[in-house]
């Protein structure tokens, strides 16, 4: 029971983090650049924590456990780029690599999801995970576009919100799993 609760808590912590990071990635008139950076930093920290909790809830080595560990490392890479005293290009490269790691981790989780018994809950996990992979990939593409001196902010913002939507759908699936197991 403890592992199911840890997974559920981790899923909602991760979803909260993706929402905060999406707010930080959105050009809103009410926020300064420093405030947006703070949202991005805290969002990625919460995502890393949530993915680590989900990985820790898995008692055996599985692709899902490995994928969540990779996703957590990807978030750590993103916020390292924010926190470390590096030049703008290096920060952008760390952001790209972190988002690609998150997409890779999500793909590993997806592998285990596809081997499960078909159910309504499985669809939540499947679609939520796919949206997160797509969102992270879009964010990485936006970073590459920006490294080449072009405008990628809109793609990054869209990718952030797609990832956030996927993480919420994934958390709803974890909630349904929890309710099924606890009655």
Short mmCIF file of N, CA and C in Angstrom, two decimals:
data_model
loop_
_atom_site.label_atom_id
_atom_site.label_comp_id
_atom_site.label_asym_id
_atom_site.label_seq_id
_atom_site.Cartn_x
_atom_site.Cartn_y
_atom_site.Cartn_z
N UNK A 1 0.82 -1.20 0.00
CA UNK A 1 0.00 0.00 0.00
C UNK A 1 0.86 1.26 0.00
N UNK A 2 1.94 1.22 0.76
CA UNK A 2 2.82 2.39 0.86
C UNK A 2 3.35 2.81 -0.51
N UNK A 3 3.75 1.84 -1.34
CA UNK A 3 4.29 2.17 -2.66
C UNK A 3 3.24 2.81 -3.57
N UNK A 4 1.99 2.36 -3.45
CA UNK A 4 0.92 2.93 -4.27
C UNK A 4 0.68 4.38 -3.86
N UNK A 5 0.73 4.66 -2.56
CA UNK A 5 0.56 6.04 -2.09
C UNK A 5 1.74 6.92 -2.53
N UNK A 6 2.94 6.35 -2.48
CA UNK A 6 4.12 7.11 -2.91
C UNK A 6 4.04 7.43 -4.40
N UNK A 7 3.60 6.46 -5.21
CA UNK A 7 3.46 6.71 -6.64
C UNK A 7 2.41 7.78 -6.91
N UNK A 8 1.28 7.71 -6.20
CA UNK A 8 0.22 8.70 -6.38
C UNK A 8 0.72 10.10 -5.99
N UNK A 9 1.37 10.21 -4.84
CA UNK A 9 1.90 11.50 -4.40
C UNK A 9 2.93 12.02 -5.41
N UNK A 10 3.83 11.14 -5.86
CA UNK A 10 4.84 11.52 -6.83
C UNK A 10 4.23 12.01 -8.14
N UNK A 11 3.16 11.35 -8.58
CA UNK A 11 2.50 11.75 -9.83
C UNK A 11 1.94 13.17 -9.72
N UNK A 12 1.33 13.49 -8.59
CA UNK A 12 0.75 14.83 -8.43
C UNK A 12 1.83 15.88 -8.18
N UNK A 13 2.92 15.52 -7.50
CA UNK A 13 4.05 16.45 -7.34
C UNK A 13 4.63 16.76 -8.72
N UNK A 14 4.81 15.72 -9.53
CA UNK A 14 5.34 15.90 -10.87
C UNK A 14 4.41 16.76 -11.71
N UNK A 15 3.10 16.52 -11.62
CA UNK A 15 2.13 17.32 -12.38
C UNK A 15 2.18 18.78 -11.95
N UNK A 16 2.27 19.02 -10.65
CA UNK A 16 2.38 20.39 -10.15
C UNK A 16 3.63 21.06 -10.71
N UNK A 17 4.73 20.31 -10.75
CA UNK A 17 5.97 20.85 -11.30
C UNK A 17 5.86 21.21 -12.77
N UNK A 18 5.18 20.37 -13.55
CA UNK A 18 5.05 20.69 -14.98
C UNK A 18 4.20 21.94 -15.19
N UNK A 19 3.19 22.12 -14.34
CA UNK A 19 2.36 23.33 -14.46
C UNK A 19 3.20 24.57 -14.13
N UNK A 20 3.96 24.51 -13.04
CA UNK A 20 4.81 25.65 -12.67
C UNK A 20 5.83 25.96 -13.77
N UNK A 21 6.46 24.90 -14.32
CA UNK A 21 7.44 25.11 -15.39
C UNK A 21 6.77 25.70 -16.63
N UNK A 22 5.54 25.27 -16.92
CA UNK A 22 4.81 25.81 -18.08
C UNK A 22 4.50 27.29 -17.87
N UNK A 23 4.13 27.66 -16.65
CA UNK A 23 3.90 29.08 -16.35
C UNK A 23 5.20 29.85 -16.58
N UNK A 24 6.32 29.28 -16.14
CA UNK A 24 7.61 29.93 -16.32
C UNK A 24 8.03 30.03 -17.78
N UNK A 25 7.50 29.16 -18.61
CA UNK A 25 7.84 29.16 -20.04
C UNK A 25 6.90 30.02 -20.87
N UNK A 26 5.93 30.62 -20.22
CA UNK A 26 4.93 31.42 -20.93
C UNK A 26 5.21 32.91 -20.72
N UNK A 27 5.26 33.65 -21.82
CA UNK A 27 5.50 35.10 -21.74
C UNK A 27 4.23 35.78 -21.24
N UNK A 28 4.15 35.97 -19.94
CA UNK A 28 3.00 36.62 -19.33
C UNK A 28 3.38 38.03 -18.89
N UNK A 29 2.53 38.99 -19.16
CA UNK A 29 2.83 40.38 -18.83
C UNK A 29 2.96 40.61 -17.33
N UNK A 30 2.31 39.80 -16.53
CA UNK A 30 2.32 40.02 -15.09
C UNK A 30 3.57 39.54 -14.38
N UNK A 31 4.47 38.85 -15.10
CA UNK A 31 5.67 38.29 -14.47
C UNK A 31 6.94 38.85 -15.10
N UNK A 32 7.92 39.12 -14.25
CA UNK A 32 9.24 39.54 -14.74
C UNK A 32 9.99 38.29 -15.22
N UNK A 33 11.10 38.52 -15.90
CA UNK A 33 11.94 37.40 -16.36
C UNK A 33 12.45 36.59 -15.17
N UNK A 34 12.83 37.27 -14.08
CA UNK A 34 13.30 36.56 -12.88
C UNK A 34 12.21 35.70 -12.26
N UNK A 35 10.99 36.20 -12.24
CA UNK A 35 9.87 35.42 -11.70
C UNK A 35 9.60 34.20 -12.57
N UNK A 36 9.64 34.38 -13.88
CA UNK A 36 9.44 33.25 -14.80
C UNK A 36 10.54 32.20 -14.61
N UNK A 37 11.78 32.66 -14.42
CA UNK A 37 12.90 31.74 -14.17
C UNK A 37 12.66 30.97 -12.87
N UNK A 38 12.14 31.65 -11.86
CA UNK A 38 11.83 30.97 -10.59
C UNK A 38 10.76 29.90 -10.77
N UNK A 39 9.72 30.22 -11.54
CA UNK A 39 8.69 29.22 -11.83
C UNK A 39 9.30 28.01 -12.53
N UNK A 40 10.17 28.28 -13.50
CA UNK A 40 10.83 27.21 -14.24
C UNK A 40 11.71 26.36 -13.33
N UNK A 41 12.46 27.02 -12.46
CA UNK A 41 13.34 26.32 -11.52
C UNK A 41 12.54 25.45 -10.57
N UNK A 42 11.57 26.05 -9.89
CA UNK A 42 10.76 25.28 -8.94
C UNK A 42 9.98 24.16 -9.65
N UNK A 43 9.49 24.45 -10.84
CA UNK A 43 8.76 23.43 -11.58
C UNK A 43 9.62 22.23 -11.90
N UNK A 44 10.84 22.47 -12.34
CA UNK A 44 11.73 21.35 -12.66
C UNK A 44 12.19 20.62 -11.40
N UNK A 45 12.35 21.34 -10.30
CA UNK A 45 12.70 20.68 -9.04
C UNK A 45 11.57 19.74 -8.59
N UNK A 46 10.32 20.23 -8.69
CA UNK A 46 9.19 19.38 -8.31
C UNK A 46 9.04 18.19 -9.26
N UNK A 47 9.28 18.42 -10.54
CA UNK A 47 9.22 17.30 -11.49
C UNK A 47 10.27 16.24 -11.13
N UNK A 48 11.47 16.69 -10.82
CA UNK A 48 12.54 15.75 -10.45
C UNK A 48 12.14 14.95 -9.22
N UNK A 49 11.61 15.64 -8.21
CA UNK A 49 11.17 14.97 -6.99
C UNK A 49 10.04 13.98 -7.28
N UNK A 50 9.04 14.43 -8.04
CA UNK A 50 7.91 13.55 -8.36
C UNK A 50 8.34 12.30 -9.10
N UNK A 51 9.19 12.48 -10.11
CA UNK A 51 9.68 11.31 -10.86
C UNK A 51 10.52 10.39 -9.98
N UNK A 52 11.30 10.97 -9.07
CA UNK A 52 12.10 10.14 -8.16
C UNK A 52 11.19 9.34 -7.23
N UNK A 53 10.13 9.96 -6.73
CA UNK A 53 9.19 9.25 -5.86
C UNK A 53 8.50 8.11 -6.62
N UNK A 54 8.11 8.39 -7.86
CA UNK A 54 7.47 7.34 -8.66
C UNK A 54 8.46 6.20 -8.89
N UNK A 55 9.70 6.52 -9.22
CA UNK A 55 10.72 5.48 -9.42
C UNK A 55 10.93 4.69 -8.14
N UNK A 56 10.97 5.37 -7.01
CA UNK A 56 11.20 4.71 -5.72
C UNK A 56 10.01 3.83 -5.31
N UNK A 57 8.83 4.11 -5.85
CA UNK A 57 7.66 3.31 -5.49
C UNK A 57 7.67 1.95 -6.18
N UNK A 58 8.49 1.81 -7.18
CA UNK A 58 8.60 0.55 -7.95
C UNK A 58 9.62 -0.34 -7.24
N UNK A 59 9.18 -1.47 -6.65
CA UNK A 59 10.11 -2.30 -5.86
C UNK A 59 11.16 -3.05 -6.69
N UNK A 60 10.88 -3.28 -7.96
CA UNK A 60 11.79 -4.05 -8.81
C UNK A 60 12.29 -3.18 -9.95
N UNK A 61 13.40 -3.59 -10.53
CA UNK A 61 13.92 -2.86 -11.69
C UNK A 61 13.02 -3.15 -12.88
N UNK A 62 12.44 -2.12 -13.41
CA UNK A 62 11.59 -2.21 -14.60
C UNK A 62 11.95 -1.05 -15.52
N UNK A 63 11.44 -1.08 -16.72
CA UNK A 63 11.64 0.05 -17.62
C UNK A 63 10.94 1.29 -17.06
N UNK A 64 9.81 1.08 -16.38
CA UNK A 64 9.11 2.22 -15.77
C UNK A 64 9.97 2.88 -14.70
N UNK A 65 10.58 2.07 -13.85
CA UNK A 65 11.46 2.61 -12.80
C UNK A 65 12.64 3.34 -13.45
N UNK A 66 13.28 2.69 -14.40
CA UNK A 66 14.42 3.28 -15.10
C UNK A 66 14.02 4.57 -15.81
N UNK A 67 12.87 4.55 -16.48
CA UNK A 67 12.40 5.72 -17.20
C UNK A 67 12.15 6.90 -16.28
N UNK A 68 11.56 6.65 -15.11
CA UNK A 68 11.31 7.73 -14.17
C UNK A 68 12.61 8.27 -13.58
N UNK A 69 13.60 7.41 -13.42
CA UNK A 69 14.91 7.88 -12.95
C UNK A 69 15.56 8.76 -14.02
N UNK A 70 15.44 8.36 -15.29
CA UNK A 70 15.99 9.17 -16.38
C UNK A 70 15.27 10.51 -16.47
N UNK A 71 13.94 10.50 -16.32
CA UNK A 71 13.19 11.76 -16.35
C UNK A 71 13.64 12.68 -15.22
N UNK A 72 13.84 12.12 -14.03
CA UNK A 72 14.30 12.92 -12.90
C UNK A 72 15.66 13.53 -13.18
N UNK A 73 16.56 12.73 -13.75
CA UNK A 73 17.89 13.24 -14.12
C UNK A 73 17.78 14.34 -15.17
N UNK A 74 16.82 14.21 -16.09
CA UNK A 74 16.61 15.25 -17.09
C UNK A 74 16.17 16.56 -16.46
N UNK A 75 15.27 16.48 -15.47
CA UNK A 75 14.86 17.69 -14.76
C UNK A 75 16.02 18.31 -13.99
N UNK A 76 16.84 17.48 -13.40
CA UNK A 76 18.01 17.99 -12.68
C UNK A 76 18.96 18.70 -13.65
N UNK A 77 19.10 18.15 -14.85
CA UNK A 77 19.94 18.78 -15.87
C UNK A 77 19.39 20.16 -16.25
N UNK A 78 18.06 20.27 -16.39
CA UNK A 78 17.46 21.56 -16.73
C UNK A 78 17.72 22.57 -15.61
N UNK A 79 17.45 22.18 -14.35
CA UNK A 79 17.63 23.19 -13.31
C UNK A 79 19.09 23.44 -12.98
N UNK A 80 19.98 22.52 -13.33
CA UNK A 80 21.42 22.80 -13.20
C UNK A 80 21.80 23.93 -14.15
N UNK A 81 21.23 23.91 -15.35
CA UNK A 81 21.49 24.98 -16.30
C UNK A 81 21.02 26.34 -15.80
N UNK A 82 19.95 26.33 -15.02
CA UNK A 82 19.43 27.57 -14.45
C UNK A 82 20.31 28.04 -13.30
N UNK A 83 20.75 27.12 -12.46
CA UNK A 83 21.46 27.49 -11.23
C UNK A 83 22.96 27.69 -11.40
N UNK A 84 23.57 26.93 -12.28
CA UNK A 84 25.03 27.00 -12.40
C UNK A 84 25.46 28.29 -13.10
N UNK A 85 26.62 28.81 -12.72
CA UNK A 85 27.11 30.04 -13.36
C UNK A 85 27.74 29.72 -14.72
N UNK A 86 26.88 29.49 -15.71
CA UNK A 86 27.35 29.15 -17.06
C UNK A 86 26.87 30.21 -18.04
N UNK A 87 27.47 30.25 -19.22
CA UNK A 87 27.04 31.22 -20.23
C UNK A 87 25.68 30.79 -20.81
N UNK A 88 25.06 31.69 -21.55
CA UNK A 88 23.72 31.45 -22.08
C UNK A 88 23.66 30.23 -22.99
N UNK A 89 24.69 30.04 -23.82
CA UNK A 89 24.70 28.89 -24.73
C UNK A 89 24.73 27.58 -23.95
N UNK A 90 25.56 27.50 -22.93
CA UNK A 90 25.65 26.28 -22.12
C UNK A 90 24.34 26.03 -21.39
N UNK A 91 23.73 27.09 -20.87
CA UNK A 91 22.43 26.95 -20.21
C UNK A 91 21.40 26.38 -21.18
N UNK A 92 21.39 26.90 -22.41
CA UNK A 92 20.46 26.43 -23.43
C UNK A 92 20.73 24.96 -23.77
N UNK A 93 21.99 24.60 -23.89
CA UNK A 93 22.36 23.21 -24.20
C UNK A 93 21.93 22.27 -23.07
N UNK A 94 22.09 22.70 -21.82
CA UNK A 94 21.65 21.87 -20.69
C UNK A 94 20.13 21.71 -20.71
N UNK A 95 19.42 22.78 -21.06
CA UNK A 95 17.97 22.71 -21.16
C UNK A 95 17.55 21.72 -22.24
N UNK A 96 18.20 21.79 -23.39
CA UNK A 96 17.90 20.86 -24.49
C UNK A 96 18.16 19.42 -24.05
N UNK A 97 19.34 19.18 -23.49
CA UNK A 97 19.69 17.82 -23.07
C UNK A 97 18.75 17.31 -21.98
N UNK A 98 18.37 18.18 -21.06
CA UNK A 98 17.44 17.79 -20.01
C UNK A 98 16.09 17.41 -20.56
N UNK A 99 15.59 18.18 -21.52
CA UNK A 99 14.31 17.85 -22.13
C UNK A 99 14.38 16.57 -22.95
N UNK A 100 15.50 16.36 -23.64
CA UNK A 100 15.65 15.09 -24.38
C UNK A 100 15.73 13.90 -23.44
N UNK A 101 16.39 14.09 -22.29
CA UNK A 101 16.44 13.01 -21.30
C UNK A 101 15.05 12.71 -20.76
N UNK A 102 14.25 13.75 -20.54
CA UNK A 102 12.89 13.53 -20.07
C UNK A 102 12.08 12.76 -21.12
N UNK A 103 12.23 13.12 -22.38
CA UNK A 103 11.52 12.41 -23.46
C UNK A 103 11.98 10.96 -23.54
N UNK A 104 13.28 10.74 -23.38
CA UNK A 104 13.82 9.37 -23.38
C UNK A 104 13.25 8.57 -22.21
N UNK A 105 13.24 9.18 -21.03
CA UNK A 105 12.68 8.50 -19.85
C UNK A 105 11.22 8.17 -20.03
N UNK A 106 10.47 9.12 -20.61
CA UNK A 106 9.06 8.86 -20.88
C UNK A 106 8.87 7.72 -21.86
N UNK A 107 9.77 7.62 -22.82
CA UNK A 107 9.70 6.51 -23.79
C UNK A 107 9.95 5.17 -23.11
N UNK A 108 10.85 5.14 -22.15
CA UNK A 108 11.10 3.90 -21.40
C UNK A 108 9.88 3.51 -20.58
N UNK A 109 9.24 4.50 -19.96
CA UNK A 109 8.02 4.24 -19.20
C UNK A 109 6.93 3.71 -20.14
N UNK A 110 6.86 4.30 -21.32
CA UNK A 110 5.86 3.90 -22.30
C UNK A 110 6.00 2.43 -22.68
N UNK A 111 7.22 1.95 -22.76
CA UNK A 111 7.47 0.54 -23.11
C UNK A 111 6.75 -0.37 -22.13
N UNK A 112 6.86 -0.10 -20.82
CA UNK A 112 6.17 -0.92 -19.82
C UNK A 112 4.66 -0.73 -19.89
N UNK A 113 4.22 0.49 -20.17
CA UNK A 113 2.79 0.76 -20.26
C UNK A 113 2.15 -0.07 -21.37
N UNK A 114 2.86 -0.23 -22.47
CA UNK A 114 2.31 -0.96 -23.61
C UNK A 114 2.20 -2.46 -23.38
N UNK A 115 2.87 -2.98 -22.34
CA UNK A 115 2.80 -4.41 -22.05
C UNK A 115 1.73 -4.75 -21.02
N UNK A 116 1.04 -3.74 -20.48
CA UNK A 116 0.03 -3.96 -19.46
C UNK A 116 -1.29 -4.41 -20.06
N UNK A 117 -2.11 -5.01 -19.22
CA UNK A 117 -3.46 -5.44 -19.59
C UNK A 117 -4.29 -4.21 -20.00
N UNK A 118 -4.95 -4.26 -21.16
CA UNK A 118 -5.76 -3.10 -21.58
C UNK A 118 -6.85 -2.76 -20.56
N UNK A 119 -6.96 -1.45 -20.26
CA UNK A 119 -7.97 -0.97 -19.32
C UNK A 119 -8.15 0.53 -19.53
N UNK A 120 -9.16 1.09 -18.88
CA UNK A 120 -9.38 2.52 -18.96
C UNK A 120 -8.22 3.27 -18.32
N UNK A 121 -7.73 2.78 -17.18
CA UNK A 121 -6.60 3.42 -16.51
C UNK A 121 -5.37 3.42 -17.41
N UNK A 122 -5.18 2.34 -18.14
CA UNK A 122 -4.04 2.24 -19.05
C UNK A 122 -4.08 3.36 -20.09
N UNK A 123 -5.26 3.70 -20.57
CA UNK A 123 -5.39 4.78 -21.54
C UNK A 123 -4.93 6.11 -20.95
N UNK A 124 -5.26 6.37 -19.69
CA UNK A 124 -4.79 7.59 -19.03
C UNK A 124 -3.27 7.62 -19.02
N UNK A 125 -2.66 6.50 -18.62
CA UNK A 125 -1.20 6.44 -18.57
C UNK A 125 -0.58 6.55 -19.98
N UNK A 126 -1.19 5.87 -20.93
CA UNK A 126 -0.67 5.88 -22.30
C UNK A 126 -0.73 7.29 -22.90
N UNK A 127 -1.90 7.91 -22.87
CA UNK A 127 -2.04 9.24 -23.47
C UNK A 127 -1.27 10.30 -22.68
N UNK A 128 -1.29 10.19 -21.36
CA UNK A 128 -0.54 11.15 -20.55
C UNK A 128 0.94 11.08 -20.84
N UNK A 129 1.45 9.87 -20.93
CA UNK A 129 2.87 9.68 -21.20
C UNK A 129 3.24 10.16 -22.61
N UNK A 130 2.41 9.84 -23.59
CA UNK A 130 2.68 10.28 -24.96
C UNK A 130 2.71 11.81 -25.05
N UNK A 131 1.78 12.46 -24.38
CA UNK A 131 1.77 13.93 -24.40
C UNK A 131 3.03 14.50 -23.75
N UNK A 132 3.49 13.88 -22.68
CA UNK A 132 4.71 14.36 -22.04
C UNK A 132 5.92 14.19 -22.97
N UNK A 133 5.99 13.06 -23.64
CA UNK A 133 7.10 12.82 -24.58
C UNK A 133 7.06 13.86 -25.70
N UNK A 134 5.88 14.11 -26.24
CA UNK A 134 5.73 15.10 -27.31
C UNK A 134 6.12 16.49 -26.79
N UNK A 135 5.63 16.85 -25.62
CA UNK A 135 5.93 18.16 -25.05
C UNK A 135 7.41 18.36 -24.80
N UNK A 136 8.07 17.36 -24.20
CA UNK A 136 9.51 17.47 -23.97
C UNK A 136 10.28 17.56 -25.28
N UNK A 137 9.85 16.81 -26.27
CA UNK A 137 10.52 16.85 -27.57
C UNK A 137 10.37 18.22 -28.21
N UNK A 138 9.18 18.81 -28.11
CA UNK A 138 8.96 20.15 -28.65
C UNK A 138 9.85 21.18 -27.95
N UNK A 139 10.00 21.04 -26.62
CA UNK A 139 10.85 21.96 -25.88
C UNK A 139 12.30 21.84 -26.33
N UNK A 140 12.76 20.62 -26.55
CA UNK A 140 14.13 20.42 -27.04
C UNK A 140 14.30 21.01 -28.43
N UNK A 141 13.33 20.79 -29.31
CA UNK A 141 13.39 21.36 -30.66
C UNK A 141 13.43 22.88 -30.59
N UNK A 142 12.61 23.47 -29.71
CA UNK A 142 12.60 24.93 -29.55
C UNK A 142 13.98 25.43 -29.12
N UNK A 143 14.62 24.70 -28.22
CA UNK A 143 15.96 25.09 -27.78
C UNK A 143 16.97 25.02 -28.91
N UNK A 144 16.88 24.00 -29.73
CA UNK A 144 17.78 23.88 -30.88
C UNK A 144 17.56 25.03 -31.86
N UNK A 145 16.29 25.36 -32.09
CA UNK A 145 15.97 26.48 -32.98
C UNK A 145 16.58 27.76 -32.43
N UNK A 146 16.46 27.98 -31.12
CA UNK A 146 17.01 29.19 -30.51
C UNK A 146 18.53 29.21 -30.55
N UNK A 147 19.17 28.03 -30.44
CA UNK A 147 20.63 27.99 -30.56
C UNK A 147 21.10 28.45 -31.94
N UNK A 148 20.25 28.27 -32.93
CA UNK A 148 20.57 28.69 -34.30
C UNK A 148 20.11 30.12 -34.58
N UNK A 149 19.78 30.86 -33.50
CA UNK A 149 19.47 32.27 -33.64
C UNK A 149 18.08 32.59 -34.12
N UNK A 150 17.19 31.61 -34.12
CA UNK A 150 15.81 31.86 -34.56
C UNK A 150 14.88 31.82 -33.35
N UNK A 151 13.64 32.16 -33.56
CA UNK A 151 12.65 32.26 -32.49
C UNK A 151 11.97 30.91 -32.23
N UNK A 152 12.13 30.40 -31.02
CA UNK A 152 11.53 29.13 -30.66
C UNK A 152 10.63 29.21 -29.44
N UNK A 153 10.37 30.44 -28.95
CA UNK A 153 9.62 30.60 -27.70
C UNK A 153 8.21 30.02 -27.78
N UNK A 154 7.50 30.23 -28.90
CA UNK A 154 6.14 29.71 -29.01
C UNK A 154 6.11 28.19 -29.00
N UNK A 155 7.07 27.56 -29.64
CA UNK A 155 7.14 26.10 -29.64
C UNK A 155 7.45 25.60 -28.24
N UNK A 156 8.36 26.30 -27.55
CA UNK A 156 8.71 25.93 -26.18
C UNK A 156 7.49 26.05 -25.26
N UNK A 157 6.75 27.14 -25.39
CA UNK A 157 5.56 27.34 -24.55
C UNK A 157 4.53 26.26 -24.83
N UNK A 158 4.27 25.99 -26.09
CA UNK A 158 3.30 24.94 -26.44
C UNK A 158 3.76 23.58 -25.90
N UNK A 159 5.04 23.27 -26.05
CA UNK A 159 5.57 22.01 -25.53
C UNK A 159 5.44 21.91 -24.03
N UNK A 160 5.67 23.01 -23.33
CA UNK A 160 5.54 23.02 -21.87
C UNK A 160 4.12 22.70 -21.44
N UNK A 161 3.16 23.33 -22.11
CA UNK A 161 1.76 23.10 -21.74
C UNK A 161 1.27 21.72 -22.17
N UNK A 162 1.77 21.20 -23.28
CA UNK A 162 1.43 19.83 -23.68
C UNK A 162 1.97 18.85 -22.65
N UNK A 163 3.21 19.07 -22.20
CA UNK A 163 3.78 18.22 -21.16
C UNK A 163 2.95 18.32 -19.88
N UNK A 164 2.54 19.53 -19.52
CA UNK A 164 1.73 19.71 -18.30
C UNK A 164 0.40 18.96 -18.42
N UNK A 165 -0.25 19.07 -19.57
CA UNK A 165 -1.51 18.35 -19.77
C UNK A 165 -1.30 16.84 -19.64
N UNK A 166 -0.21 16.36 -20.24
CA UNK A 166 0.08 14.93 -20.14
C UNK A 166 0.34 14.49 -18.71
N UNK A 167 1.04 15.30 -17.94
CA UNK A 167 1.34 14.90 -16.56
C UNK A 167 0.08 14.90 -15.70
N UNK A 168 -0.85 15.80 -15.99
CA UNK A 168 -2.12 15.81 -15.25
C UNK A 168 -2.92 14.56 -15.61
N UNK A 169 -2.99 14.22 -16.89
CA UNK A 169 -3.70 13.01 -17.31
C UNK A 169 -3.05 11.79 -16.65
N UNK A 170 -1.73 11.75 -16.62
CA UNK A 170 -1.00 10.65 -15.99
C UNK A 170 -1.34 10.57 -14.49
N UNK A 171 -1.41 11.72 -13.82
CA UNK A 171 -1.73 11.74 -12.39
C UNK A 171 -3.17 11.27 -12.15
N UNK A 172 -4.07 11.62 -13.05
CA UNK A 172 -5.45 11.12 -12.93
C UNK A 172 -5.45 9.60 -13.06
N UNK A 173 -4.67 9.07 -13.99
CA UNK A 173 -4.56 7.61 -14.12
C UNK A 173 -4.01 6.97 -12.85
N UNK A 174 -3.02 7.59 -12.23
CA UNK A 174 -2.47 7.07 -10.97
C UNK A 174 -3.51 7.14 -9.86
N UNK A 175 -4.34 8.18 -9.88
CA UNK A 175 -5.41 8.29 -8.88
C UNK A 175 -6.42 7.17 -9.05
N UNK A 176 -6.77 6.88 -10.29
CA UNK A 176 -7.71 5.78 -10.56
C UNK A 176 -7.10 4.46 -10.11
N UNK A 177 -5.81 4.24 -10.41
CA UNK A 177 -5.12 3.03 -9.94
C UNK A 177 -5.19 2.92 -8.42
N UNK A 178 -4.92 4.02 -7.74
CA UNK A 178 -4.94 4.04 -6.27
C UNK A 178 -6.34 3.71 -5.75
N UNK A 179 -7.35 4.31 -6.33
CA UNK A 179 -8.73 4.05 -5.88
C UNK A 179 -9.14 2.61 -6.14
N UNK A 180 -8.69 2.04 -7.27
CA UNK A 180 -8.97 0.63 -7.56
C UNK A 180 -8.34 -0.29 -6.53
N UNK A 181 -7.11 0.04 -6.12
CA UNK A 181 -6.39 -0.83 -5.19
C UNK A 181 -6.87 -0.68 -3.75
N UNK A 182 -7.37 0.52 -3.39
CA UNK A 182 -7.78 0.74 -2.01
C UNK A 182 -9.27 0.56 -1.81
N UNK A 183 -10.00 0.41 -2.89
CA UNK A 183 -11.44 0.16 -2.80
C UNK A 183 -12.17 1.37 -2.55
#
